[in-house]
Structures are given as C-alpha cells and as structure tokens.
PDB file of C-alpha atoms in Angstrom:
ATOM      1  CA  UNK A   1     -18.815  -7.266  16.741  1.00 37.00           C
ATOM      2  CA  UNK A   2     -20.858  -7.757  13.605  1.00 39.00           C
ATOM      3  CA  UNK A   3     -23.477  -5.255  14.723  1.00 39.00           C
ATOM      4  CA  UNK A   4     -20.861  -2.519  14.407  1.00 41.00           C
ATOM      5  CA  UNK A   5     -20.757  -2.991  10.643  1.00 40.00           C
ATOM      6  CA  UNK A   6     -22.694  -0.289   8.865  1.00 41.00           C
ATOM      7  CA  UNK A   7     -24.589  -0.940   5.659  1.00 43.00           C
ATOM      8  CA  UNK A   8     -24.051  -3.910   3.411  1.00 54.00           C
ATOM      9  CA  UNK A   9     -21.166  -6.082   4.519  1.00 67.00           C
ATOM     10  CA  UNK A  10     -19.504  -6.077   1.131  1.00 74.00           C
ATOM     11  CA  UNK A  11     -20.121  -2.412   0.274  1.00 86.00           C
ATOM     12  CA  UNK A  12     -17.187  -0.268   1.327  1.00 93.00           C
ATOM     13  CA  UNK A  13     -17.315   3.357   2.341  1.00 96.00           C
ATOM     14  CA  UNK A  14     -14.943   5.907   0.876  1.00 96.00           C
ATOM     15  CA  UNK A  15     -13.922   8.918   2.953  1.00 96.00           C
ATOM     16  CA  UNK A  16     -11.867  11.898   1.833  1.00 96.00           C
ATOM     17  CA  UNK A  17     -10.009  13.662   4.607  1.00 96.00           C
ATOM     18  CA  UNK A  18      -7.127  16.047   5.079  1.00 96.00           C
ATOM     19  CA  UNK A  19      -4.224  14.328   6.800  1.00 96.00           C
ATOM     20  CA  UNK A  20      -1.018  16.309   7.320  1.00 95.00           C
ATOM     21  CA  UNK A  21      -2.809  18.939   5.262  1.00 95.00           C
ATOM     22  CA  UNK A  22      -3.021  16.712   2.166  1.00 95.00           C
ATOM     23  CA  UNK A  23      -6.014  15.142   0.492  1.00 95.00           C
ATOM     24  CA  UNK A  24      -6.283  11.486   1.518  1.00 97.00           C
ATOM     25  CA  UNK A  25      -8.699   8.756   0.474  1.00 97.00           C
ATOM     26  CA  UNK A  26      -9.637   6.068   2.991  1.00 98.00           C
ATOM     27  CA  UNK A  27     -11.432   2.935   1.788  1.00 98.00           C
ATOM     28  CA  UNK A  28     -13.263   1.096   4.571  1.00 97.00           C
ATOM     29  CA  UNK A  29     -14.848  -2.338   4.723  1.00 97.00           C
ATOM     30  CA  UNK A  30     -16.751  -2.879   7.944  1.00 93.00           C
ATOM     31  CA  UNK A  31     -16.985  -0.299  10.693  1.00 88.00           C
ATOM     32  CA  UNK A  32     -16.334   3.211   9.490  1.00 87.00           C
ATOM     33  CA  UNK A  33     -15.432   4.605  12.906  1.00 86.00           C
ATOM     34  CA  UNK A  34     -13.430   2.843  15.560  1.00 86.00           C
ATOM     35  CA  UNK A  35     -13.831   2.831  19.324  1.00 77.00           C
ATOM     36  CA  UNK A  36     -12.451   0.807  22.203  1.00 71.00           C
ATOM     37  CA  UNK A  37     -14.666  -2.176  21.285  1.00 69.00           C
ATOM     38  CA  UNK A  38     -12.708  -2.711  18.091  1.00 73.00           C
ATOM     39  CA  UNK A  39      -9.837  -4.929  19.111  1.00 89.00           C
ATOM     40  CA  UNK A  40      -8.346  -5.430  15.641  1.00 94.00           C
ATOM     41  CA  UNK A  41      -7.974  -3.285  12.525  1.00 96.00           C
ATOM     42  CA  UNK A  42      -6.528  -4.436   9.220  1.00 98.00           C
ATOM     43  CA  UNK A  43      -4.806  -1.453   7.623  1.00 98.00           C
ATOM     44  CA  UNK A  44      -3.489  -1.614   4.067  1.00 98.00           C
ATOM     45  CA  UNK A  45      -0.473   0.558   3.226  1.00 98.00           C
ATOM     46  CA  UNK A  46      -0.360   0.629  -0.572  1.00 98.00           C
ATOM     47  CA  UNK A  47       2.456   0.601  -3.052  1.00 98.00           C
ATOM     48  CA  UNK A  48       3.113   3.414  -5.485  1.00 98.00           C
ATOM     49  CA  UNK A  49       0.818   4.694  -6.911  1.00 96.00           C
ATOM     50  CA  UNK A  50      -0.913   4.672  -3.545  1.00 97.00           C
ATOM     51  CA  UNK A  51      -4.460   4.395  -4.830  1.00 97.00           C
ATOM     52  CA  UNK A  52      -6.719   2.506  -2.428  1.00 98.00           C
ATOM     53  CA  UNK A  53      -9.217   1.500  -5.098  1.00 97.00           C
ATOM     54  CA  UNK A  54      -6.644  -0.932  -6.501  1.00 98.00           C
ATOM     55  CA  UNK A  55      -7.012  -3.034  -3.331  1.00 98.00           C
ATOM     56  CA  UNK A  56     -10.800  -3.358  -3.289  1.00 98.00           C
ATOM     57  CA  UNK A  57     -10.957  -7.079  -4.188  1.00 98.00           C
ATOM     58  CA  UNK A  58      -8.084  -7.877  -1.844  1.00 98.00           C
ATOM     59  CA  UNK A  59      -9.779  -6.040   1.031  1.00 98.00           C
ATOM     60  CA  UNK A  60     -13.226  -7.469   0.329  1.00 97.00           C
ATOM     61  CA  UNK A  61     -11.803 -10.990   0.436  1.00 97.00           C
ATOM     62  CA  UNK A  62     -10.002 -10.358   3.729  1.00 97.00           C
ATOM     63  CA  UNK A  63     -13.147  -8.874   5.256  1.00 97.00           C
ATOM     64  CA  UNK A  64     -15.395 -11.746   4.224  1.00 96.00           C
ATOM     65  CA  UNK A  65     -12.979 -14.568   5.096  1.00 95.00           C
ATOM     66  CA  UNK A  66     -12.686 -13.327   8.674  1.00 94.00           C
ATOM     67  CA  UNK A  67     -16.467 -13.440   8.944  1.00 92.00           C
ATOM     68  CA  UNK A  68     -16.907  -9.658   8.693  1.00 92.00           C
ATOM     69  CA  UNK A  69     -15.675  -9.368  12.294  1.00 90.00           C
ATOM     70  CA  UNK A  70     -12.721  -7.055  11.708  1.00 94.00           C
ATOM     71  CA  UNK A  71     -12.728  -3.730   9.849  1.00 95.00           C
ATOM     72  CA  UNK A  72     -10.395  -3.585   6.864  1.00 97.00           C
ATOM     73  CA  UNK A  73      -9.189  -0.134   5.874  1.00 98.00           C
ATOM     74  CA  UNK A  74      -6.765   1.225   3.306  1.00 98.00           C
ATOM     75  CA  UNK A  75      -5.267   4.704   3.464  1.00 98.00           C
ATOM     76  CA  UNK A  76      -4.016   6.299   0.271  1.00 98.00           C
ATOM     77  CA  UNK A  77      -0.746   8.078  -0.074  1.00 98.00           C
ATOM     78  CA  UNK A  78      -1.038  11.832   0.291  1.00 97.00           C
ATOM     79  CA  UNK A  79      -1.946  13.407  -3.024  1.00 94.00           C
ATOM     80  CA  UNK A  80      -2.411  10.152  -4.959  1.00 96.00           C
ATOM     81  CA  UNK A  81      -6.214  10.377  -5.095  1.00 93.00           C
ATOM     82  CA  UNK A  82      -8.518  12.738  -6.935  1.00 91.00           C
ATOM     83  CA  UNK A  83     -10.139  15.061  -4.399  1.00 90.00           C
ATOM     84  CA  UNK A  84     -13.870  15.645  -4.574  1.00 91.00           C
ATOM     85  CA  UNK A  85     -14.992  18.988  -5.999  1.00 89.00           C
ATOM     86  CA  UNK A  86     -15.393  20.359  -2.474  1.00 89.00           C
ATOM     87  CA  UNK A  87     -11.720  19.753  -1.594  1.00 92.00           C
ATOM     88  CA  UNK A  88      -8.377  20.948  -2.878  1.00 91.00           C
ATOM     89  CA  UNK A  89      -5.336  18.688  -3.086  1.00 92.00           C
ATOM     90  CA  UNK A  90      -3.823  20.458  -0.063  1.00 92.00           C
ATOM     91  CA  UNK A  91      -5.153  22.768   2.621  1.00 91.00           C
ATOM     92  CA  UNK A  92      -2.136  25.051   2.511  1.00 89.00           C
ATOM     93  CA  UNK A  93       0.312  24.803  -0.360  1.00 88.00           C
ATOM     94  CA  UNK A  94       3.260  26.414   1.464  1.00 90.00           C
ATOM     95  CA  UNK A  95       2.863  24.152   4.518  1.00 87.00           C
ATOM     96  CA  UNK A  96       2.605  21.059   2.303  1.00 88.00           C
ATOM     97  CA  UNK A  97       5.762  22.056   0.452  1.00 88.00           C
ATOM     98  CA  UNK A  98       7.645  22.777   3.681  1.00 90.00           C
ATOM     99  CA  UNK A  99       6.691  19.376   5.125  1.00 92.00           C
ATOM    100  CA  UNK A 100       7.325  17.686   1.753  1.00 95.00           C
ATOM    101  CA  UNK A 101       4.122  15.756   2.373  1.00 96.00           C
ATOM    102  CA  UNK A 102       4.222  14.115  -1.085  1.00 97.00           C
ATOM    103  CA  UNK A 103       7.782  12.853  -0.561  1.00 97.00           C
ATOM    104  CA  UNK A 104       8.727   9.499   0.903  1.00 98.00           C
ATOM    105  CA  UNK A 105       9.427  10.787   4.417  1.00 98.00           C
ATOM    106  CA  UNK A 106       6.256  12.854   4.299  1.00 97.00           C
ATOM    107  CA  UNK A 107       4.235   9.765   3.370  1.00 98.00           C
ATOM    108  CA  UNK A 108       5.620   7.873   6.388  1.00 98.00           C
ATOM    109  CA  UNK A 109       4.679  10.714   8.742  1.00 97.00           C
ATOM    110  CA  UNK A 110       1.309  10.906   6.985  1.00 98.00           C
ATOM    111  CA  UNK A 111       0.501   7.291   7.940  1.00 98.00           C
ATOM    112  CA  UNK A 112       1.575   7.803  11.556  1.00 98.00           C
ATOM    113  CA  UNK A 113      -0.560  10.931  11.767  1.00 97.00           C
ATOM    114  CA  UNK A 114      -3.529   9.001  10.366  1.00 98.00           C
ATOM    115  CA  UNK A 115      -3.189   6.341  13.058  1.00 97.00           C
ATOM    116  CA  UNK A 116      -2.869   8.909  15.845  1.00 96.00           C
ATOM    117  CA  UNK A 117      -6.016  10.719  14.766  1.00 95.00           C
ATOM    118  CA  UNK A 118      -8.308   7.928  13.574  1.00 95.00           C
ATOM    119  CA  UNK A 119      -7.357   4.703  15.388  1.00 95.00           C
ATOM    120  CA  UNK A 120      -7.660   4.189  19.167  1.00 92.00           C
ATOM    121  CA  UNK A 121      -4.328   3.442  20.848  1.00 90.00           C
ATOM    122  CA  UNK A 122      -5.623   0.161  22.268  1.00 91.00           C
ATOM    123  CA  UNK A 123      -6.595  -1.237  18.847  1.00 93.00           C
ATOM    124  CA  UNK A 124      -4.343  -4.054  17.649  1.00 95.00           C
ATOM    125  CA  UNK A 125      -3.094  -3.539  14.120  1.00 97.00           C
ATOM    126  CA  UNK A 126      -2.657  -6.001  11.305  1.00 98.00           C
ATOM    127  CA  UNK A 127      -0.614  -3.961   8.855  1.00 98.00           C
ATOM    128  CA  UNK A 128      -0.470  -5.167   5.258  1.00 98.00           C
ATOM    129  CA  UNK A 129       2.102  -3.461   3.097  1.00 98.00           C
ATOM    130  CA  UNK A 130       2.581  -3.771  -0.635  1.00 98.00           C
ATOM    131  CA  UNK A 131       5.833  -2.834  -2.375  1.00 98.00           C
ATOM    132  CA  UNK A 132       7.013   0.541  -0.950  1.00 98.00           C
ATOM    133  CA  UNK A 133       4.231   0.178   1.626  1.00 98.00           C
ATOM    134  CA  UNK A 134       6.477  -2.416   3.302  1.00 98.00           C
ATOM    135  CA  UNK A 135       9.303   0.107   3.631  1.00 98.00           C
ATOM    136  CA  UNK A 136       6.807   2.591   5.089  1.00 98.00           C
ATOM    137  CA  UNK A 137       5.655   0.000   7.642  1.00 98.00           C
ATOM    138  CA  UNK A 138       9.218  -0.706   8.808  1.00 98.00           C
ATOM    139  CA  UNK A 139       9.757   3.016   9.223  1.00 98.00           C
ATOM    140  CA  UNK A 140       6.484   3.358  11.146  1.00 98.00           C
ATOM    141  CA  UNK A 141       7.552   0.574  13.503  1.00 98.00           C
ATOM    142  CA  UNK A 142      10.945   2.211  14.032  1.00 98.00           C
ATOM    143  CA  UNK A 143       9.561   5.699  14.604  1.00 98.00           C
ATOM    144  CA  UNK A 144       6.709   4.696  16.912  1.00 97.00           C
ATOM    145  CA  UNK A 145       7.631   1.593  18.956  1.00 93.00           C
ATOM    146  CA  UNK A 146       4.376   1.915  20.924  1.00 93.00           C
ATOM    147  CA  UNK A 147       2.205   0.956  17.963  1.00 96.00           C
ATOM    148  CA  UNK A 148       0.211  -2.151  18.873  1.00 95.00           C
ATOM    149  CA  UNK A 149       1.146  -4.256  15.866  1.00 97.00           C
ATOM    150  CA  UNK A 150      -0.039  -7.836  15.996  1.00 96.00           C
ATOM    151  CA  UNK A 151       1.326  -8.724  12.560  1.00 98.00           C
ATOM    152  CA  UNK A 152       2.832  -6.896   9.609  1.00 98.00           C
ATOM    153  CA  UNK A 153       2.488  -8.676   6.267  1.00 98.00           C
ATOM    154  CA  UNK A 154       4.986  -7.542   3.639  1.00 98.00           C
ATOM    155  CA  UNK A 155       3.833  -8.334   0.103  1.00 98.00           C
ATOM    156  CA  UNK A 156       6.463  -8.029  -2.639  1.00 98.00           C
ATOM    157  CA  UNK A 157       8.560  -5.815  -0.356  1.00 98.00           C
ATOM    158  CA  UNK A 158      10.729  -3.079  -1.848  1.00 98.00           C
ATOM    159  CA  UNK A 159      12.750  -2.433   1.290  1.00 98.00           C
ATOM    160  CA  UNK A 160      16.295  -2.272  -0.090  1.00 98.00           C
ATOM    161  CA  UNK A 161      18.463  -1.355  -3.075  1.00 97.00           C
ATOM    162  CA  UNK A 162      15.563  -0.271  -5.265  1.00 98.00           C
ATOM    163  CA  UNK A 163      17.669   1.569  -7.816  1.00 96.00           C
ATOM    164  CA  UNK A 164      19.807  -1.566  -8.340  1.00 97.00           C
ATOM    165  CA  UNK A 165      16.873  -3.798  -9.316  1.00 97.00           C
ATOM    166  CA  UNK A 166      16.132  -4.495 -12.999  1.00 96.00           C
ATOM    167  CA  UNK A 167      13.097  -2.206 -12.896  1.00 96.00           C
ATOM    168  CA  UNK A 168      14.931   0.357 -10.803  1.00 95.00           C
ATOM    169  CA  UNK A 169      17.713   0.644 -13.374  1.00 96.00           C
ATOM    170  CA  UNK A 170      15.114   1.509 -15.999  1.00 94.00           C
ATOM    171  CA  UNK A 171      12.981   3.820 -13.877  1.00 93.00           C
ATOM    172  CA  UNK A 172      15.638   5.731 -11.910  1.00 93.00           C
ATOM    173  CA  UNK A 173      16.631   7.971 -14.847  1.00 92.00           C
ATOM    174  CA  UNK A 174      12.970   8.555 -15.688  1.00 88.00           C
ATOM    175  CA  UNK A 175      11.856   9.336 -12.142  1.00 90.00           C
ATOM    176  CA  UNK A 176      14.934  11.256 -11.013  1.00 87.00           C
ATOM    177  CA  UNK A 177      16.053  13.135 -14.137  1.00 82.00           C
ATOM    178  CA  UNK A 178      13.290  13.045 -16.751  1.00 80.00           C
ATOM    179  CA  UNK A 179      10.186  13.336 -14.583  1.00 78.00           C
ATOM    180  CA  UNK A 180       9.138  16.700 -15.942  1.00 77.00           C
ATOM    181  CA  UNK A 181       9.271  15.394 -19.502  1.00 79.00           C
ATOM    182  CA  UNK A 182       6.465  12.985 -18.609  1.00 77.00           C
ATOM    183  CA  UNK A 183       4.234  15.737 -17.220  1.00 79.00           C
ATOM    184  CA  UNK A 184       3.127  16.991 -20.644  1.00 79.00           C
ATOM    185  CA  UNK A 185       1.723  13.657 -21.884  1.00 82.00           C
ATOM    186  CA  UNK A 186       0.142  13.153 -18.451  1.00 82.00           C
ATOM    187  CA  UNK A 187      -1.499  16.571 -18.736  1.00 81.00           C
ATOM    188  CA  UNK A 188      -2.768  15.765 -22.220  1.00 83.00           C
ATOM    189  CA  UNK A 189      -4.147  12.418 -20.981  1.00 84.00           C
ATOM    190  CA  UNK A 190      -5.949  14.205 -18.160  1.00 82.00           C
ATOM    191  CA  UNK A 191      -7.904  16.235 -20.734  1.00 85.00           C
ATOM    192  CA  UNK A 192      -9.441  13.125 -22.290  1.00 86.00           C
ATOM    193  CA  UNK A 193     -12.992  12.111 -21.302  1.00 88.00           C
ATOM    194  CA  UNK A 194     -13.071   9.426 -18.590  1.00 88.00           C
ATOM    195  CA  UNK A 195     -14.846   7.051 -20.938  1.00 90.00           C
ATOM    196  CA  UNK A 196     -11.982   7.260 -23.410  1.00 89.00           C
ATOM    197  CA  UNK A 197      -9.419   6.861 -20.615  1.00 89.00           C
ATOM    198  CA  UNK A 198     -11.236   3.744 -19.452  1.00 92.00           C
ATOM    199  CA  UNK A 199     -11.094   2.210 -22.933  1.00 91.00           C
ATOM    200  CA  UNK A 200      -7.419   3.110 -23.234  1.00 90.00           C
ATOM    201  CA  UNK A 201      -6.605   1.488 -19.886  1.00 92.00           C
ATOM    202  CA  UNK A 202      -8.433  -1.699 -20.840  1.00 91.00           C
ATOM    203  CA  UNK A 203      -6.420  -1.760 -24.070  1.00 91.00           C
ATOM    204  CA  UNK A 204      -3.124  -1.347 -22.177  1.00 88.00           C
ATOM    205  CA  UNK A 205      -4.121  -4.095 -19.725  1.00 90.00           C
ATOM    206  CA  UNK A 206      -5.434  -6.282 -22.550  1.00 86.00           C
ATOM    207  CA  UNK A 207      -2.641  -8.798 -22.168  1.00 86.00           C
ATOM    208  CA  UNK A 208      -3.725  -9.655 -18.617  1.00 90.00           C
ATOM    209  CA  UNK A 209      -6.047 -12.615 -19.088  1.00 87.00           C
ATOM    210  CA  UNK A 210      -7.929 -12.369 -15.779  1.00 92.00           C
ATOM    211  CA  UNK A 211      -7.849  -8.605 -15.291  1.00 94.00           C
ATOM    212  CA  UNK A 212      -9.778  -7.466 -12.219  1.00 94.00           C
ATOM    213  CA  UNK A 213     -12.031  -4.798 -13.710  1.00 94.00           C
ATOM    214  CA  UNK A 214     -12.319  -3.009 -10.355  1.00 94.00           C
ATOM    215  CA  UNK A 215      -8.836  -1.555 -11.004  1.00 95.00           C
ATOM    216  CA  UNK A 216      -9.914   0.307 -14.144  1.00 94.00           C
ATOM    217  CA  UNK A 217     -11.729   3.207 -12.477  1.00 93.00           C
ATOM    218  CA  UNK A 218      -8.944   3.887  -9.945  1.00 94.00           C
ATOM    219  CA  UNK A 219      -6.493   3.982 -12.852  1.00 93.00           C
ATOM    220  CA  UNK A 220      -8.714   6.518 -14.603  1.00 92.00           C
ATOM    221  CA  UNK A 221      -8.513   8.660 -11.479  1.00 90.00           C
ATOM    222  CA  UNK A 222      -4.743   8.379 -11.435  1.00 89.00           C
ATOM    223  CA  UNK A 223      -4.629   9.994 -14.888  1.00 85.00           C
ATOM    224  CA  UNK A 224      -6.545  13.000 -13.626  1.00 76.00           C
ATOM    225  CA  UNK A 225      -4.890  16.154 -12.335  1.00 69.00           C
ATOM    226  CA  UNK A 226      -1.735  15.959 -10.244  1.00 87.00           C
ATOM    227  CA  UNK A 227      -2.054  12.412  -8.898  1.00 92.00           C
ATOM    228  CA  UNK A 228       0.353  10.748 -11.319  1.00 91.00           C
ATOM    229  CA  UNK A 229       2.847  13.602 -10.928  1.00 91.00           C
ATOM    230  CA  UNK A 230       2.784  13.180  -7.132  1.00 94.00           C
ATOM    231  CA  UNK A 231       3.296   9.431  -7.531  1.00 95.00           C
ATOM    232  CA  UNK A 232       6.291  10.004  -9.803  1.00 93.00           C
ATOM    233  CA  UNK A 233       7.781  12.509  -7.368  1.00 95.00           C
ATOM    234  CA  UNK A 234       7.517   9.967  -4.562  1.00 97.00           C
ATOM    235  CA  UNK A 235       9.005   7.311  -6.853  1.00 97.00           C
ATOM    236  CA  UNK A 236      12.067   9.436  -7.507  1.00 96.00           C
ATOM    237  CA  UNK A 237      12.687   9.705  -3.777  1.00 97.00           C
ATOM    238  CA  UNK A 238      12.296   5.948  -3.418  1.00 98.00           C
ATOM    239  CA  UNK A 239      15.121   5.386  -5.890  1.00 97.00           C
ATOM    240  CA  UNK A 240      17.383   7.746  -3.930  1.00 96.00           C
ATOM    241  CA  UNK A 241      16.476   6.778  -0.366  1.00 97.00           C
ATOM    242  CA  UNK A 242      15.583   3.069  -0.261  1.00 98.00           C
ATOM    243  CA  UNK A 243      19.120   1.768   0.016  1.00 97.00           C
ATOM    244  CA  UNK A 244      20.201  -0.650   2.754  1.00 97.00           C
ATOM    245  CA  UNK A 245      17.723  -3.034   4.389  1.00 98.00           C
ATOM    246  CA  UNK A 246      16.827  -2.008   7.950  1.00 98.00           C
ATOM    247  CA  UNK A 247      18.088  -5.154   9.643  1.00 98.00           C
ATOM    248  CA  UNK A 248      17.852  -3.682  13.134  1.00 98.00           C
ATOM    249  CA  UNK A 249      14.121  -2.998  12.908  1.00 98.00           C
ATOM    250  CA  UNK A 250      13.543  -6.382  11.280  1.00 98.00           C
ATOM    251  CA  UNK A 251      15.547  -8.193  13.968  1.00 98.00           C
ATOM    252  CA  UNK A 252      13.730  -6.403  16.799  1.00 98.00           C
ATOM    253  CA  UNK A 253      10.297  -7.248  15.365  1.00 98.00           C
ATOM    254  CA  UNK A 254      10.969 -10.504  13.529  1.00 98.00           C
ATOM    255  CA  UNK A 255       8.173 -12.470  15.228  1.00 97.00           C
ATOM    256  CA  UNK A 256       5.622  -9.921  13.967  1.00 97.00           C
ATOM    257  CA  UNK A 257       6.775  -9.872  10.346  1.00 98.00           C
ATOM    258  CA  UNK A 258       5.822 -12.011   7.352  1.00 98.00           C
ATOM    259  CA  UNK A 259       7.658 -11.411   4.066  1.00 98.00           C
ATOM    260  CA  UNK A 260       6.374 -12.638   0.708  1.00 98.00           C
ATOM    261  CA  UNK A 261       8.701 -12.360  -2.291  1.00 98.00           C
ATOM    262  CA  UNK A 262       7.874 -12.907  -5.952  1.00 97.00           C
ATOM    263  CA  UNK A 263       9.760 -15.194  -8.322  1.00 96.00           C
ATOM    264  CA  UNK A 264       9.371 -12.875 -11.327  1.00 95.00           C
ATOM    265  CA  UNK A 265       9.500  -9.544  -9.504  1.00 96.00           C
ATOM    266  CA  UNK A 266      11.702  -6.999 -11.290  1.00 96.00           C
ATOM    267  CA  UNK A 267      11.392  -4.613  -8.340  1.00 97.00           C
ATOM    268  CA  UNK A 268      12.547  -7.244  -5.873  1.00 95.00           C
ATOM    269  CA  UNK A 269      14.733 -10.001  -7.366  1.00 95.00           C
ATOM    270  CA  UNK A 270      14.844 -13.524  -5.946  1.00 97.00           C
ATOM    271  CA  UNK A 271      18.392 -12.755  -4.802  1.00 98.00           C
ATOM    272  CA  UNK A 272      16.900 -10.303  -2.287  1.00 98.00           C
ATOM    273  CA  UNK A 273      14.762 -13.133  -0.914  1.00 98.00           C
ATOM    274  CA  UNK A 274      17.826 -15.384  -0.646  1.00 98.00           C
ATOM    275  CA  UNK A 275      19.791 -12.644   1.104  1.00 98.00           C
ATOM    276  CA  UNK A 276      17.156 -11.864   3.746  1.00 98.00           C
ATOM    277  CA  UNK A 277      16.468 -15.578   4.253  1.00 98.00           C
ATOM    278  CA  UNK A 278      20.160 -16.124   4.958  1.00 98.00           C
ATOM    279  CA  UNK A 279      20.308 -13.171   7.355  1.00 98.00           C
ATOM    280  CA  UNK A 280      17.116 -14.172   9.184  1.00 98.00           C
ATOM    281  CA  UNK A 281      16.834 -17.984   8.899  1.00 97.00           C
ATOM    282  CA  UNK A 282      14.171 -18.129  11.615  1.00 97.00           C
ATOM    283  CA  UNK A 283      11.983 -15.444  10.077  1.00 98.00           C
ATOM    284  CA  UNK A 284       8.676 -16.091   8.306  1.00 98.00           C
ATOM    285  CA  UNK A 285      10.022 -15.329   4.840  1.00 98.00           C
ATOM    286  CA  UNK A 286       8.266 -16.917   1.872  1.00 98.00           C
ATOM    287  CA  UNK A 287       8.835 -17.189  -1.859  1.00 98.00           C
ATOM    288  CA  UNK A 288       5.829 -17.140  -4.181  1.00 97.00           C
ATOM    289  CA  UNK A 289       4.902 -20.506  -5.683  1.00 92.00           C
ATOM    290  CA  UNK A 290       2.034 -19.197  -7.787  1.00 95.00           C
ATOM    291  CA  UNK A 291       3.686 -16.877 -10.281  1.00 94.00           C
ATOM    292  CA  UNK A 292       1.903 -13.767  -8.979  1.00 97.00           C
ATOM    293  CA  UNK A 293       3.108 -10.479 -10.460  1.00 97.00           C
ATOM    294  CA  UNK A 294       4.425  -7.581  -8.367  1.00 98.00           C
ATOM    295  CA  UNK A 295       1.216  -5.658  -9.110  1.00 97.00           C
ATOM    296  CA  UNK A 296      -0.878  -8.578  -7.840  1.00 98.00           C
ATOM    297  CA  UNK A 297      -3.984  -6.411  -7.526  1.00 98.00           C
ATOM    298  CA  UNK A 298      -4.383  -6.470 -11.307  1.00 97.00           C
ATOM    299  CA  UNK A 299      -5.440 -10.100 -11.427  1.00 95.00           C
ATOM    300  CA  UNK A 300      -4.835 -11.919  -8.121  1.00 97.00           C
ATOM    301  CA  UNK A 301      -6.129  -9.723  -5.296  1.00 97.00           C
ATOM    302  CA  UNK A 302      -8.501 -12.399  -4.041  1.00 97.00           C
ATOM    303  CA  UNK A 303      -5.934 -15.197  -4.221  1.00 98.00           C
ATOM    304  CA  UNK A 304      -3.295 -13.235  -2.322  1.00 98.00           C
ATOM    305  CA  UNK A 305      -5.856 -12.262   0.329  1.00 98.00           C
ATOM    306  CA  UNK A 306      -6.715 -15.934   0.878  1.00 98.00           C
ATOM    307  CA  UNK A 307      -3.040 -16.684   1.456  1.00 98.00           C
ATOM    308  CA  UNK A 308      -2.774 -13.860   3.979  1.00 98.00           C
ATOM    309  CA  UNK A 309      -5.765 -15.279   5.853  1.00 97.00           C
ATOM    310  CA  UNK A 310      -4.049 -18.687   6.059  1.00 96.00           C
ATOM    311  CA  UNK A 311      -0.859 -17.112   7.390  1.00 97.00           C
ATOM    312  CA  UNK A 312      -2.382 -15.061  10.194  1.00 96.00           C
ATOM    313  CA  UNK A 313      -5.685 -16.682  11.207  1.00 90.00           C
ATOM    314  CA  UNK A 314      -4.021 -18.316  14.201  1.00 86.00           C
ATOM    315  CA  UNK A 315      -2.834 -14.934  15.496  1.00 85.00           C
ATOM    316  CA  UNK A 316      -6.408 -13.636  15.589  1.00 80.00           C
ATOM    317  CA  UNK A 317      -7.789 -16.425  17.771  1.00 67.00           C
ATOM    318  CA  UNK A 318      -8.610 -15.225  21.263  1.00 47.00           C
TER     319      UNK A 318
END
C-alpha cells in the first residue's frame, strides 16, 4: 500500500473543492485519490471552527504511527476556509442559502455528500470527530446506515445540552443574539496584514506554554473574509439544536464508538461523562487523565493522536 503514497510521506496535500456548492478544504496525508485498493481511510471531522489546518500535527502523527499505510484526510466545514483566488465561497449564492449549507444540518449533509463523491463505498472508515464533529458523526451514522464505519472516535464530544454547559451559557447570547455585533471587529481584523495578524494570534496564545505553531497560519486564515462569520452562524445553530443525546444511535452502534471526555472541558462537563457512562456501562467511554484542553490541537495534537493509535490499532489488524 505504501507505493500509493504520493510525494513525501509527511508532506500533506491541500485540495480546494466545491461540495454541496460550498468552498471546502481537504487536507490529505498519504494517497490523494482513493480506489478499491484502499481498504481504510481515516477521516477527521473537525470542531468549530472547522479549519483542517488545526489538525495537521494530529493527522501527521496518525499517518506515521500506522506506518504510512492508511491515508488520513480531514474535510473542512463548508465556508470555514479561505478560498483560493480562483474560487468563490459558494458556486451559487441562492442555492447555498436555500440549502443552508453553512448551518448545522447543512454541514452534516455536506460531509455525507463528500463521502459519496470522493470515497469508494467499499472503503472502511475510521471517523475521528472533535467537539461538534462528534455530533455530526452520529448524525451521519443515523442518516446513512450503509456507511462502512470500522470505528468512530469521539474526542471531547459536544453531543448534548450544549447551551447548558458553562461555556454554552456564555456563548449562547453572543452566538444567537449578538452575532452581528461581532462582525464589525471581525471585518476590521480582516483588513490587517497577515503578518500583523500572526503576531496578534501568537500574543493571544502566549499563555499556552507548548503552543503548536502549525495552528497560527490556519487561525490567520480564519480572520480573513467570511470564515469566522460562517463559524459563528454554525455555532448559533449548535446552541439551539444540540439538545438531547442520541441514545438510540449510540446504542445501535456502541461497539464502533469510543468516547473521550475532558476533565476541565467547559463545553462538555464531567457530569456528561458520568451520565453517558451510567447509561452505557459497557461502552468504551474514557475520561482524560492528562489534563488536555478541549481545543487539544493547540498544544497536544501529537499526544492525543498517539492515544487514538493505542485505542484502535487492534481493529486495523487483518
């Protein structure tokens, strides 16, 4: 399988495509096109903001620790990435608005459409969700039961009662009622030179001792154009729509699911871990012992990837 890898093993390829009519960034380690010979694909479904560049270290570690045998891809959320000069944010603005492609439901359909178009049906999937990406994965499983999912790893899963969490109580008014107030400072930030934005981001992240510098450039991109506004719009829908945990889908797919909860996660309190553990005592449901933050990509992408490898390596043996 290694001879299918194009270019340097550790150098990813970035593709920009239209999916559901919206600009989408796909980050790929390993093979850049799949065919029937690819038996397994790791696909990362990001949190919000759904910027694939945040997951570069995480993906690179996964790719290398499995001996470069399996492609590792991440697909951005629709409209969360800066399109190249040759592309607009959407192909047709009226169609995008009608489908609400930037909304939460639109993002779920966006991921299913990506799989239908770019991944062979016979390819086994290792889905890795982060934050709202875990909710999206559960919805994907429910809406398309024929997906060949070998494992779905749920990292810091925001799959229930988001508005009731400590962070949700703070952000719900901002995202649902004051979103437009934030657009002006975002617009002003977008006018700054990228070099200045980069310095500003490093200053904001200055308190993170082991900051992964690969996240700086993706954050710069997020402050450009409409990306942050689209992320905030999606966030507002999360607060309104992520309510009760989907116990039916979890129960029907429990053997495929791994949940990993944080101990200091203000988007997903420890009580949520205790509740799901009580409801599914035989599930693979874990509580972080390492103090990783919800946004683990900022400083622990490699460490979390190594844990994921330990959890699932037995499922990949053939």
